[in-house]
Short mmCIF file of C-alpha atoms and ligand atoms in Angstrom, two decimals:
data_model
loop_
_atom_site.label_atom_id
_atom_site.label_comp_id
_atom_site.label_asym_id
_atom_site.label_seq_id
_atom_site.Cartn_x
_atom_site.Cartn_y
_atom_site.Cartn_z
CA MET A 2 -4.44 47.41 34.51
CA ARG A 3 -2.58 47.87 31.10
CA THR A 4 0.80 49.66 31.52
CA PRO A 5 2.35 51.73 28.92
CA ASN A 6 5.73 50.52 27.88
CA SER A 7 8.48 52.52 25.89
CA VAL A 8 8.63 51.17 22.36
CA ALA A 9 11.97 51.91 20.66
CA SER A 10 11.80 54.93 18.50
CA PRO A 11 11.28 54.27 15.67
CA PRO A 12 10.14 50.73 16.37
CA VAL A 13 11.83 47.93 14.34
CA GLY A 14 8.49 46.66 13.06
CA GLN A 15 4.78 47.01 13.14
CA HIS A 16 3.63 43.51 14.24
CA ALA A 17 5.42 40.51 15.78
CA ILE A 18 3.81 37.12 16.51
CA VAL A 19 4.96 34.83 19.24
CA TYR A 20 3.42 31.49 19.38
CA GLY A 21 3.64 29.30 22.57
CA GLY A 22 2.71 31.19 25.65
CA SER A 23 4.93 29.45 28.14
CA MET A 24 8.32 30.49 29.61
CA ALA A 25 10.19 31.27 26.34
CA GLY A 26 7.09 32.76 24.50
CA LEU A 27 6.29 35.10 27.43
CA ILE A 28 9.85 36.47 27.90
CA THR A 29 10.12 36.95 24.24
CA ALA A 30 6.78 38.77 23.94
CA GLY A 31 7.79 41.04 26.84
CA LEU A 32 10.98 41.93 25.08
CA LEU A 33 9.44 42.38 21.62
CA ALA A 34 6.96 44.76 23.07
CA ARG A 35 9.82 47.30 23.17
CA HIS A 36 10.62 46.88 19.65
CA PHE A 37 7.37 46.39 17.77
CA GLU A 38 4.17 48.52 17.86
CA ARG A 39 2.22 45.43 18.31
CA VAL A 40 2.85 41.94 19.69
CA THR A 41 0.38 39.02 19.37
CA LEU A 42 0.86 36.02 21.68
CA VAL A 43 -0.76 32.89 20.46
CA GLU A 44 -1.36 29.98 22.90
CA ARG A 45 -3.01 26.64 22.27
CA ASP A 46 -4.18 26.31 25.77
CA ARG A 47 -6.89 28.34 27.29
CA LEU A 48 -5.22 30.32 29.96
CA GLU A 49 -6.98 30.48 33.33
CA GLN A 50 -6.55 33.39 35.77
CA GLY A 51 -4.01 32.42 38.53
CA PRO A 52 -1.20 29.98 38.80
CA GLN A 53 -2.79 26.74 37.46
CA PRO A 54 -1.01 23.75 35.99
CA ARG A 55 -2.17 23.25 32.25
CA LYS A 56 -2.24 20.59 29.53
CA GLY A 57 0.45 22.33 27.36
CA VAL A 58 3.11 22.34 30.14
CA PRO A 59 2.88 18.95 31.78
CA GLN A 60 6.38 19.43 33.42
CA ALA A 61 5.11 22.30 35.47
CA ARG A 62 4.17 19.83 38.38
CA HIS A 63 7.80 19.23 38.89
CA SER A 64 10.38 21.42 40.59
CA HIS A 65 11.80 24.07 38.33
CA VAL A 66 14.87 25.99 39.47
CA LEU A 67 15.30 29.33 37.71
CA LEU A 68 19.11 29.92 37.49
CA THR A 69 20.45 33.26 38.63
CA ARG A 70 21.50 34.14 34.97
CA GLY A 71 17.81 33.59 33.95
CA MET A 72 16.43 35.64 36.76
CA ASN A 73 18.92 38.49 35.85
CA VAL A 74 17.44 38.43 32.22
CA LEU A 75 13.86 38.45 33.53
CA CYS A 76 14.69 41.38 35.74
CA ASP A 77 16.21 43.26 32.75
CA ILE A 78 13.01 42.74 30.77
CA PHE A 79 10.56 43.23 33.63
CA PRO A 80 12.08 45.65 36.17
CA GLY A 81 11.07 44.73 39.65
CA PHE A 82 10.29 41.21 38.78
CA ARG A 83 12.08 39.75 41.90
CA GLU A 84 9.75 41.89 44.01
CA ASN A 85 6.74 40.60 42.13
CA LEU A 86 7.77 36.98 42.77
CA ARG A 87 8.30 37.69 46.48
CA ALA A 88 4.85 39.36 46.75
CA ALA A 89 3.41 36.39 45.05
CA GLY A 90 4.74 34.15 47.90
CA SER A 91 8.17 32.96 46.46
CA GLN A 92 10.78 31.95 48.91
CA THR A 93 14.19 33.54 48.61
CA PHE A 94 17.42 31.81 49.81
CA ASP A 95 21.18 31.51 49.43
CA MET A 96 22.26 28.66 47.36
CA ALA A 97 25.06 27.61 49.66
CA GLY A 98 23.77 28.93 53.04
CA ASP A 99 20.32 27.62 52.88
CA HIS A 100 20.81 24.53 50.68
CA ALA A 101 21.64 21.22 52.19
CA TRP A 102 23.31 19.51 49.32
CA TYR A 103 24.81 16.01 49.60
CA GLN A 104 26.88 14.63 46.93
CA SER A 105 29.94 12.25 46.45
CA GLY A 106 29.97 11.28 50.10
CA PHE A 107 29.60 14.48 51.98
CA TRP A 108 27.45 17.52 52.70
CA ARG A 109 28.51 20.62 51.08
CA PRO A 110 29.78 23.64 53.16
CA ARG A 111 27.15 26.08 54.33
CA PHE A 112 27.90 29.86 53.95
CA GLN A 113 26.49 32.86 52.25
CA SER A 114 27.66 32.46 48.83
CA GLY A 115 25.71 35.60 47.47
CA ILE A 116 24.00 33.42 44.75
CA GLN A 117 20.23 33.75 45.48
CA LEU A 118 17.58 31.40 44.47
CA HIS A 119 13.88 32.38 44.23
CA SER A 120 11.94 29.20 44.90
CA GLN A 121 8.36 28.77 43.83
CA SER A 122 6.14 26.37 41.82
CA ARG A 123 6.45 26.58 38.02
CA PRO A 124 2.81 27.72 37.63
CA LEU A 125 3.55 30.49 40.01
CA LEU A 126 6.55 31.60 38.04
CA GLU A 127 4.82 31.51 34.84
CA TRP A 128 1.72 33.26 36.11
CA THR A 129 3.96 36.13 37.66
CA ILE A 130 5.52 36.62 34.27
CA ARG A 131 2.24 36.46 32.34
CA GLN A 132 0.82 39.09 34.48
CA ARG A 133 3.70 41.47 33.61
CA VAL A 134 3.39 40.55 29.86
CA LEU A 135 -0.43 40.96 29.55
CA ALA A 136 -0.24 44.28 31.43
CA LEU A 137 1.70 45.69 28.35
CA ARG A 138 -0.55 47.71 26.37
CA ASN A 139 0.76 46.59 23.03
CA VAL A 140 0.70 42.83 23.74
CA HIS A 141 -2.50 40.92 22.75
CA LEU A 142 -3.20 37.40 23.74
CA LEU A 143 -4.98 34.93 21.50
CA ASP A 144 -5.40 31.78 23.64
CA GLY A 145 -7.31 28.57 22.80
CA LEU A 146 -5.76 28.77 19.39
CA GLU A 147 -3.21 26.51 17.70
CA VAL A 148 -0.72 27.49 15.08
CA THR A 149 -0.99 24.95 12.27
CA GLY A 150 1.52 26.42 9.68
CA PHE A 151 3.26 29.30 8.24
CA GLN A 152 2.27 31.87 5.65
CA THR A 153 4.99 32.76 3.30
CA SER A 154 5.97 35.16 0.51
CA ALA A 155 5.37 33.77 -3.13
CA ASP A 156 8.97 32.80 -3.43
CA LYS A 157 8.92 31.15 0.03
CA ALA A 158 11.95 32.98 1.11
CA ARG A 159 10.10 34.81 3.92
CA VAL A 160 7.62 33.68 6.67
CA THR A 161 5.05 36.47 6.60
CA GLY A 162 2.50 35.10 9.17
CA ILE A 163 0.93 32.08 10.55
CA GLN A 164 -2.18 29.86 9.99
CA LEU A 165 -4.17 29.15 13.21
CA GLN A 166 -7.21 27.12 14.18
CA ALA A 167 -8.90 26.09 17.47
CA PRO A 168 -7.32 22.75 18.63
CA GLY A 169 -9.27 19.87 17.25
CA GLY A 170 -10.80 21.85 14.35
CA GLY A 171 -12.82 24.90 13.51
CA ASP A 172 -12.43 27.73 11.21
CA ALA A 173 -8.84 28.30 9.98
CA ARG A 174 -7.62 31.84 9.84
CA THR A 175 -4.25 33.69 9.20
CA LEU A 176 -2.40 36.27 10.91
CA GLU A 177 0.39 38.44 9.25
CA GLY A 178 3.51 39.71 11.00
CA GLU A 179 6.89 40.96 10.13
CA LEU A 180 8.43 38.57 12.62
CA VAL A 181 7.18 35.08 13.72
CA VAL A 182 8.68 33.45 16.80
CA ASP A 183 8.24 29.73 17.33
CA ALA A 184 8.31 29.15 21.18
CA SER A 185 6.04 26.12 21.00
CA GLY A 186 8.50 23.87 23.09
CA ARG A 187 10.21 20.66 22.22
CA SER A 188 7.36 19.21 19.98
CA SER A 189 7.57 22.28 17.64
CA ARG A 190 6.53 21.52 14.15
CA THR A 191 8.92 23.92 12.45
CA PRO A 192 11.13 21.18 11.03
CA PRO A 193 8.37 19.42 8.96
CA TRP A 194 6.67 22.67 8.18
CA LEU A 195 9.97 24.10 6.71
CA GLU A 196 10.45 20.85 4.80
CA ALA A 197 7.12 21.02 3.25
CA LEU A 198 7.97 24.52 2.04
CA GLY A 199 11.09 23.09 0.26
CA PHE A 200 13.81 23.85 2.87
CA PRO A 201 16.16 21.19 4.01
CA ARG A 202 15.37 18.98 7.01
CA VAL A 203 17.14 20.44 10.12
CA GLU A 204 19.77 18.30 11.57
CA GLU A 205 19.05 17.01 15.06
CA THR A 206 21.29 15.50 17.75
CA ARG A 207 19.58 13.39 20.41
CA ILE A 208 21.11 11.84 23.47
CA HIS A 209 18.84 9.41 25.10
CA VAL A 210 18.81 9.37 28.94
CA ASP A 211 15.48 8.07 29.92
CA VAL A 212 15.06 10.20 32.89
CA ALA A 213 11.94 9.82 35.04
CA TYR A 214 10.69 12.48 37.46
CA ALA A 215 8.04 11.79 40.23
CA SER A 216 6.99 14.85 42.17
CA ARG A 217 4.57 15.52 45.00
CA LEU A 218 3.70 18.34 47.30
CA TYR A 219 4.06 17.85 51.19
CA GLN A 220 3.14 19.79 54.19
CA PRO A 221 6.27 20.01 56.45
CA PRO A 222 5.72 18.32 59.85
CA PRO A 223 4.18 20.46 62.44
CA GLY A 224 6.76 22.51 64.42
CA PHE A 225 9.39 21.50 62.00
CA VAL A 226 12.29 24.01 62.16
CA ALA A 227 14.74 23.08 59.29
CA SER A 228 18.27 24.51 59.08
CA TRP A 229 17.70 24.52 55.29
CA LYS A 230 15.16 25.64 52.55
CA MET A 231 16.36 23.16 49.98
CA MET A 232 17.71 19.79 50.28
CA SER A 233 19.39 17.82 47.46
CA ILE A 234 20.79 14.42 47.38
CA ALA A 235 22.74 14.14 44.16
CA PRO A 236 24.24 11.14 42.65
CA GLU A 237 27.88 10.36 41.97
CA LEU A 238 27.87 9.68 38.31
CA PRO A 239 27.91 7.18 36.85
CA ARG A 240 27.85 4.86 40.05
CA GLU A 241 24.52 6.22 41.30
CA ARG A 242 21.45 6.91 39.25
CA ARG A 243 19.05 8.45 41.76
CA VAL A 244 18.29 12.13 42.62
CA GLY A 245 16.00 13.60 45.13
CA SER A 246 15.24 17.22 46.19
CA ILE A 247 13.07 19.01 48.54
CA CYS A 248 12.25 22.73 47.67
CA LEU A 249 10.41 25.10 50.12
CA ILE A 250 7.90 27.07 47.79
CA GLU A 251 5.04 29.39 48.21
CA GLY A 252 2.49 28.57 51.13
CA GLY A 253 5.22 26.99 53.01
CA ARG A 254 4.97 23.70 51.31
CA TRP A 255 7.67 21.39 50.12
CA LEU A 256 7.86 20.35 46.45
CA VAL A 257 9.59 16.99 46.41
CA THR A 258 11.04 15.57 43.35
CA LEU A 259 12.60 12.05 43.06
CA GLY A 260 14.06 10.89 39.85
CA GLY A 261 16.58 8.71 38.09
CA TRP A 262 18.34 7.94 34.83
CA LEU A 263 18.04 5.05 32.53
CA GLY A 264 14.80 3.54 33.82
CA GLU A 265 15.31 4.32 37.54
CA GLN A 266 11.69 5.34 37.91
CA PRO A 267 10.36 6.07 41.43
CA PRO A 268 7.17 4.04 42.33
CA LEU A 269 3.97 5.82 42.50
CA ASP A 270 2.55 4.31 45.70
CA ASP A 271 3.14 5.98 49.18
CA THR A 272 5.43 3.20 50.43
CA GLY A 273 7.32 2.59 47.24
CA TYR A 274 7.92 6.40 46.86
CA LEU A 275 9.36 6.64 50.22
CA GLU A 276 11.40 3.63 49.88
CA PHE A 277 12.89 5.16 46.58
CA ALA A 278 13.87 8.11 48.80
CA ARG A 279 15.60 5.92 51.47
CA LYS A 280 17.78 4.34 48.76
CA LEU A 281 19.13 7.75 47.56
CA GLY A 282 22.92 8.14 48.16
CA GLN A 283 22.05 9.33 51.67
CA PRO A 284 18.78 8.60 53.62
CA HIS A 285 18.43 12.02 55.23
CA LEU A 286 15.63 13.20 52.68
CA TYR A 287 13.69 10.10 53.42
CA GLU A 288 14.14 10.62 57.21
CA VAL A 289 12.67 14.22 56.75
CA LEU A 290 9.97 13.17 54.43
CA ARG A 291 8.48 10.21 56.33
CA HIS A 292 7.18 12.65 58.92
CA ALA A 293 5.68 15.03 56.36
CA GLU A 294 2.04 14.96 55.09
CA PRO A 295 1.57 14.40 51.36
CA VAL A 296 -0.79 16.81 49.74
CA GLY A 297 -2.22 15.42 46.42
CA PRO A 298 -1.05 12.65 44.14
CA ILE A 299 2.46 11.94 42.75
CA HIS A 300 2.87 13.19 39.31
CA VAL A 301 5.29 11.62 36.79
CA TYR A 302 7.18 12.95 33.77
CA ASN A 303 9.27 10.78 31.47
CA PHE A 304 12.09 12.60 29.59
CA SER A 305 13.47 10.35 26.92
CA HIS A 306 16.21 12.47 25.34
CA ASN A 307 18.20 15.62 25.10
CA GLN A 308 17.32 17.39 21.79
CA ARG A 309 19.39 19.86 19.84
CA ARG A 310 18.16 21.13 16.50
CA HIS A 311 21.04 22.59 14.57
CA TYR A 312 19.19 25.51 12.68
CA GLU A 313 22.48 27.22 12.60
CA ARG A 314 23.70 24.58 10.03
CA MET A 315 20.91 24.91 7.61
CA SER A 316 21.98 26.00 4.13
CA ARG A 317 18.79 27.89 3.69
CA PHE A 318 16.41 29.33 6.24
CA PRO A 319 13.39 31.82 5.73
CA GLU A 320 13.75 35.43 6.89
CA GLY A 321 11.09 36.51 9.22
CA LEU A 322 11.22 33.35 11.48
CA VAL A 323 12.86 32.73 14.80
CA VAL A 324 12.96 29.61 16.79
CA LEU A 325 13.40 30.00 20.56
CA GLY A 326 13.40 27.91 23.97
CA ASP A 327 12.87 24.31 23.98
CA ALA A 328 11.84 24.45 20.26
CA PHE A 329 15.54 25.09 19.55
CA CYS A 330 17.23 22.87 22.11
CA SER A 331 15.86 20.79 25.17
CA PHE A 332 18.06 19.53 27.90
CA ASN A 333 17.97 16.86 30.51
CA PRO A 334 15.90 18.81 33.18
CA ILE A 335 18.12 17.57 35.99
CA TYR A 336 20.63 20.33 35.20
CA GLY A 337 17.92 23.13 35.41
CA GLN A 338 19.12 24.94 32.19
CA GLY A 339 16.08 25.04 30.06
CA MET A 340 14.18 28.20 31.18
CA THR A 341 17.48 30.24 31.53
CA THR A 342 18.78 29.10 28.10
CA GLY A 343 15.40 30.28 26.68
CA ALA A 344 15.80 33.61 28.33
CA ILE A 345 19.30 33.96 27.04
CA GLN A 346 18.11 33.18 23.54
CA ALA A 347 15.62 36.16 23.91
CA GLU A 348 18.65 38.42 24.78
CA VAL A 349 20.29 37.27 21.60
CA LEU A 350 17.22 38.14 19.68
CA ARG A 351 17.20 41.54 21.27
CA ASP A 352 20.89 42.06 20.28
CA CYS A 353 20.21 40.88 16.77
CA LEU A 354 17.20 43.36 16.56
CA GLY A 355 19.71 46.07 17.22
CA GLN A 356 20.69 45.71 13.49
CA GLY A 357 17.16 45.80 12.14
CA LEU A 358 15.07 43.25 10.56
CA GLY A 359 17.09 42.59 7.52
CA GLY A 360 18.95 39.33 7.85
CA LEU A 361 17.65 38.85 11.43
CA ALA A 362 16.67 35.24 11.13
CA GLN A 363 20.19 34.27 9.71
CA ARG A 364 22.05 36.35 12.50
CA TYR A 365 19.89 34.85 15.34
CA ARG A 366 20.13 31.22 14.30
CA ARG A 367 24.02 31.36 13.92
CA GLN A 368 24.39 33.13 17.29
CA VAL A 369 22.08 30.76 19.20
CA GLY A 370 23.86 27.79 17.51
CA GLN A 371 27.07 28.99 19.13
CA LEU A 372 25.73 30.06 22.41
CA LEU A 373 24.10 26.48 22.96
CA SER A 374 27.33 24.70 22.83
CA ALA A 375 28.25 25.55 26.47
CA PRO A 376 24.99 24.52 28.17
CA TRP A 377 24.61 21.53 25.85
CA ALA A 378 28.15 20.32 26.92
CA LEU A 379 27.26 20.91 30.53
CA ALA A 380 24.21 18.88 30.33
CA THR A 381 25.47 16.02 28.21
CA SER A 382 28.69 15.58 29.67
CA GLY A 383 26.98 14.31 32.99
CA ASP A 384 24.74 12.08 30.87
CA LEU A 385 27.53 10.65 28.71
CA ARG A 386 29.19 9.34 31.91
CA PHE A 387 26.80 6.39 31.75
CA PRO A 388 28.37 3.80 29.32
CA GLU A 389 24.82 2.83 28.20
CA VAL A 390 24.19 6.40 26.95
CA GLU A 391 24.98 6.52 23.18
CA GLY A 392 26.51 9.77 21.79
CA GLN A 393 29.78 11.08 20.64
CA ARG A 394 32.19 11.83 23.53
CA PRO A 395 34.52 14.89 22.85
CA PRO A 396 38.20 14.26 22.80
CA GLY A 397 39.63 14.19 26.26
CA PHE A 398 36.25 13.24 27.82
CA GLU A 399 37.72 10.66 30.33
CA LEU A 400 40.39 13.12 31.45
CA MET A 401 37.77 15.98 31.90
CA SER A 402 35.41 13.63 33.75
CA ARG A 403 38.17 12.67 36.22
CA TYR A 404 39.02 16.33 36.72
CA GLY A 405 35.26 17.07 37.25
CA ASP A 406 35.04 14.37 39.90
CA ARG A 407 37.99 15.81 41.73
CA PHE A 408 36.53 19.22 41.41
CA GLN A 409 33.32 17.97 42.89
CA ARG A 410 35.26 16.58 45.88
CA LEU A 411 37.08 19.78 46.40
CA ALA A 412 33.79 21.66 46.30
CA GLY A 413 32.66 19.48 49.22
CA HIS A 414 34.94 21.32 51.53
CA ASP A 415 36.47 24.36 49.86
CA ARG A 416 34.34 27.55 49.64
CA GLN A 417 36.14 28.94 46.69
CA ALA A 418 35.58 25.78 44.62
CA TYR A 419 32.10 25.55 45.71
CA THR A 420 31.27 29.12 44.75
CA ALA A 421 32.94 28.71 41.36
CA LEU A 422 30.87 25.57 40.72
CA LEU A 423 27.71 27.36 41.73
CA ARG A 424 28.55 30.42 39.37
CA VAL A 425 29.04 27.92 36.45
CA MET A 426 25.84 26.08 37.33
CA HIS A 427 23.94 29.34 37.49
CA MET A 428 25.37 30.27 33.98
CA LEU A 429 27.03 33.29 35.41
CA ASP A 430 30.44 32.22 34.48
CA SER A 431 31.99 30.10 31.83
CA PRO A 432 32.98 26.48 32.76
CA ALA A 433 36.48 27.59 31.84
CA VAL A 434 36.81 29.22 35.36
CA MET A 435 36.87 25.78 36.91
CA ALA A 436 40.31 25.32 35.28
CA SER A 437 41.75 28.60 36.41
CA PRO A 438 45.33 28.11 37.56
CA ARG A 439 44.49 28.79 41.23
CA LEU A 440 41.61 26.27 41.27
CA ALA A 441 43.33 23.69 39.00
CA LEU A 442 46.30 23.63 41.45
CA LYS A 443 43.98 23.09 44.31
CA VAL A 444 42.11 20.29 42.37
CA LEU A 445 45.26 18.56 41.46
CA THR A 446 47.11 18.84 44.85
CA THR A 447 44.40 18.44 47.35
CA ARG A 448 44.66 15.00 48.99
CA PRO A 449 41.59 12.87 48.12
CA ASP A 450 40.76 12.48 51.96
CA ALA A 451 41.16 16.09 52.75
CA ASP A 452 37.42 16.58 52.98
CA SER A 453 37.18 14.25 55.97
CA LEU A 454 39.19 16.94 57.89
CA THR A 455 36.67 19.61 57.17
CA ARG A 456 33.49 17.60 56.70
CA GLN A 457 30.20 19.57 56.97
CA PRO A 458 27.95 17.99 59.79
CA GLU A 459 24.77 16.56 58.40
CA PRO A 460 21.75 18.90 58.68
CA SER A 461 19.76 18.23 61.87
CA LEU A 462 16.48 16.54 61.88
CA CYS A 463 13.39 18.02 63.56
CA ALA A 464 12.70 17.04 67.21
CA GLU A 465 9.62 14.98 66.17
CA SER A 466 11.71 13.09 63.48
CA ARG A 467 14.43 12.27 66.05
CA ALA A 468 11.85 11.16 68.56
CA ALA A 469 9.93 8.80 66.19
C1 LIG B 505 10.35 17.40 34.56
C2 LIG B 505 11.03 18.65 34.15
C3 LIG B 505 11.66 19.45 35.04
C4 LIG B 505 12.26 20.70 34.60
N1 LIG B 505 13.06 21.39 35.43
C5 LIG B 505 13.61 22.60 35.04
C6 LIG B 505 14.36 23.43 35.92
O1 LIG B 505 14.51 23.12 37.12
N2 LIG B 505 14.80 24.51 35.44
C7 LIG B 505 14.72 24.88 34.11
O2 LIG B 505 15.15 25.95 33.76
N3 LIG B 505 14.05 24.15 33.30
C8 LIG B 505 13.60 23.00 33.70
N4 LIG B 505 12.88 22.21 32.79
C9 LIG B 505 12.80 22.57 31.45
C10 LIG B 505 11.64 23.65 31.20
O3 LIG B 505 10.49 23.18 31.59
C11 LIG B 505 11.73 24.12 29.68
O4 LIG B 505 12.95 24.40 29.26
C12 LIG B 505 10.78 25.26 29.58
O5 LIG B 505 9.46 24.96 29.89
C13 LIG B 505 10.73 25.62 28.06
O6 LIG B 505 9.96 26.61 27.72
P1 LIG B 505 9.34 26.85 26.37
O7 LIG B 505 8.51 28.16 26.43
O8 LIG B 505 10.31 26.79 25.33
O9 LIG B 505 8.43 25.47 25.95
P2 LIG B 505 7.20 24.90 26.88
O10 LIG B 505 7.27 25.19 28.29
O11 LIG B 505 7.18 23.43 26.51
O12 LIG B 505 5.89 25.52 26.28
C14 LIG B 505 5.42 25.46 25.12
C15 LIG B 505 4.06 26.23 24.92
O13 LIG B 505 3.73 26.25 23.53
C16 LIG B 505 2.33 25.88 23.45
N5 LIG B 505 2.13 25.29 22.15
C17 LIG B 505 2.63 24.29 21.66
N6 LIG B 505 2.30 24.05 20.30
C18 LIG B 505 1.65 25.15 20.00
C19 LIG B 505 0.99 25.52 18.77
N7 LIG B 505 1.13 24.85 17.56
N8 LIG B 505 0.23 26.78 18.82
C20 LIG B 505 0.16 27.57 19.86
N9 LIG B 505 0.71 27.25 21.08
C21 LIG B 505 1.52 25.97 21.21
C22 LIG B 505 2.12 24.95 24.58
O14 LIG B 505 0.68 24.92 24.93
C23 LIG B 505 2.99 25.49 25.70
O15 LIG B 505 2.36 26.56 26.43
C24 LIG B 505 12.33 21.03 33.18
C25 LIG B 505 11.57 20.22 32.30
C26 LIG B 505 11.08 18.97 32.69
C27 LIG B 505 10.37 18.14 31.71
#
């Protein structure tokens, strides 16, 4: 059923076009529907009914954590979204209370942190948003069509629309709009298209990490009663390079993701996959997994590099065009920031629209350029710990890394530090809170072995696992 939505009065414009119908594109289309009389969403894939993996989003088979800040943005744009997700089968849990998290030699404390996670497969998340977007009466979907270039004004100073075609050929057509949003992901063609129009090539920073993910669905062992809904075995960087997690998702299944940096690739056969899990920093995940039933094949994703396009630095940029989501910046997925950063960019676009369409493209790209600094630093500061990873280390990097290590240890037994860490990770607070006088004093004065006094016991295994 199509639902009416309140378009700002008067609307900012008649017609906006968003291309890329994945996370960033859907969120942006939902938002623009309040500001334009009509929004057209163009997606290259043919979109099936229901939560299906699809060609254009190969990463969807792997675990996708939507950070709390991202969830808050989604709920602002789509009121009642949490309830929609729950009704669709999403699991809700507390990030400390229900999360067995092992890192740096200890299990983190378990308590109600108030930071809730909604856990589901990525196709279910996307499908739930898509249903909300396509229910809006002024949003129209054109799927199975690929954007192949921009239409511009005669002086090329403004993007006035797009050219589109069926993938692999067919009749080309054009579509005009006052605003065009590129949400086509990390392989976005905006850089060469702008260059062909006479604009400078956008500068790009890449940090190569060669991260590999291998994910598989499992049915928990019969009668398994876990004291957790998510388990993570995280590495102590840069000494360890492997990571593993189990997430309870819709249908009571476990989505298991194993991965590693710099060529640490989980094998794709049953025995090798489990063996990789056994050699994580702690064998608990393996102990649980070896009694579970695999459902379907192991899926792989190779992520070569973090990629940040500096649109904010371009000396000239056309009006009428906005780049959003992974098309602007794409991070090492291990830090779980991609979808939330896309959602925050949509918020920036909303704020920029408050001043109308004139100068929008310039305001937006500058503000997004600034906002990306924090998540980029958060993601790359972990990757740059590896001596093999090339990239510029900021001044004081070694000192900050040592502080970060001590903070991680403190968070292993101190609830206040752990909560602060979770809030920063979920993009609710700036990383600066981790250096507040109170926490800094604790970090600098707590004895390195203090955690052994308050060590969290390891999560229990199920009766069947113990007996085996
Ligand atoms: C293995 C892995 C795990 C991840 N885990 C997390 C996580 O835990 N949390 C998190 O927040 N993020 C995670 N991410 C990142 C997250 O997947 C991305 O940040 C997010 O999908 C970006 O959304 P997007 O809409 O910008 O781009 P995409 O999801 O890449 O979608 C781009 C869309 O554009 C379409 N398209 C492309 N070109 C065209 C064209 N020319 N015309 C029309 N349509 C086009 C594609 O078909 C696709 O639908 C992970 C990424 C990977 C690789």
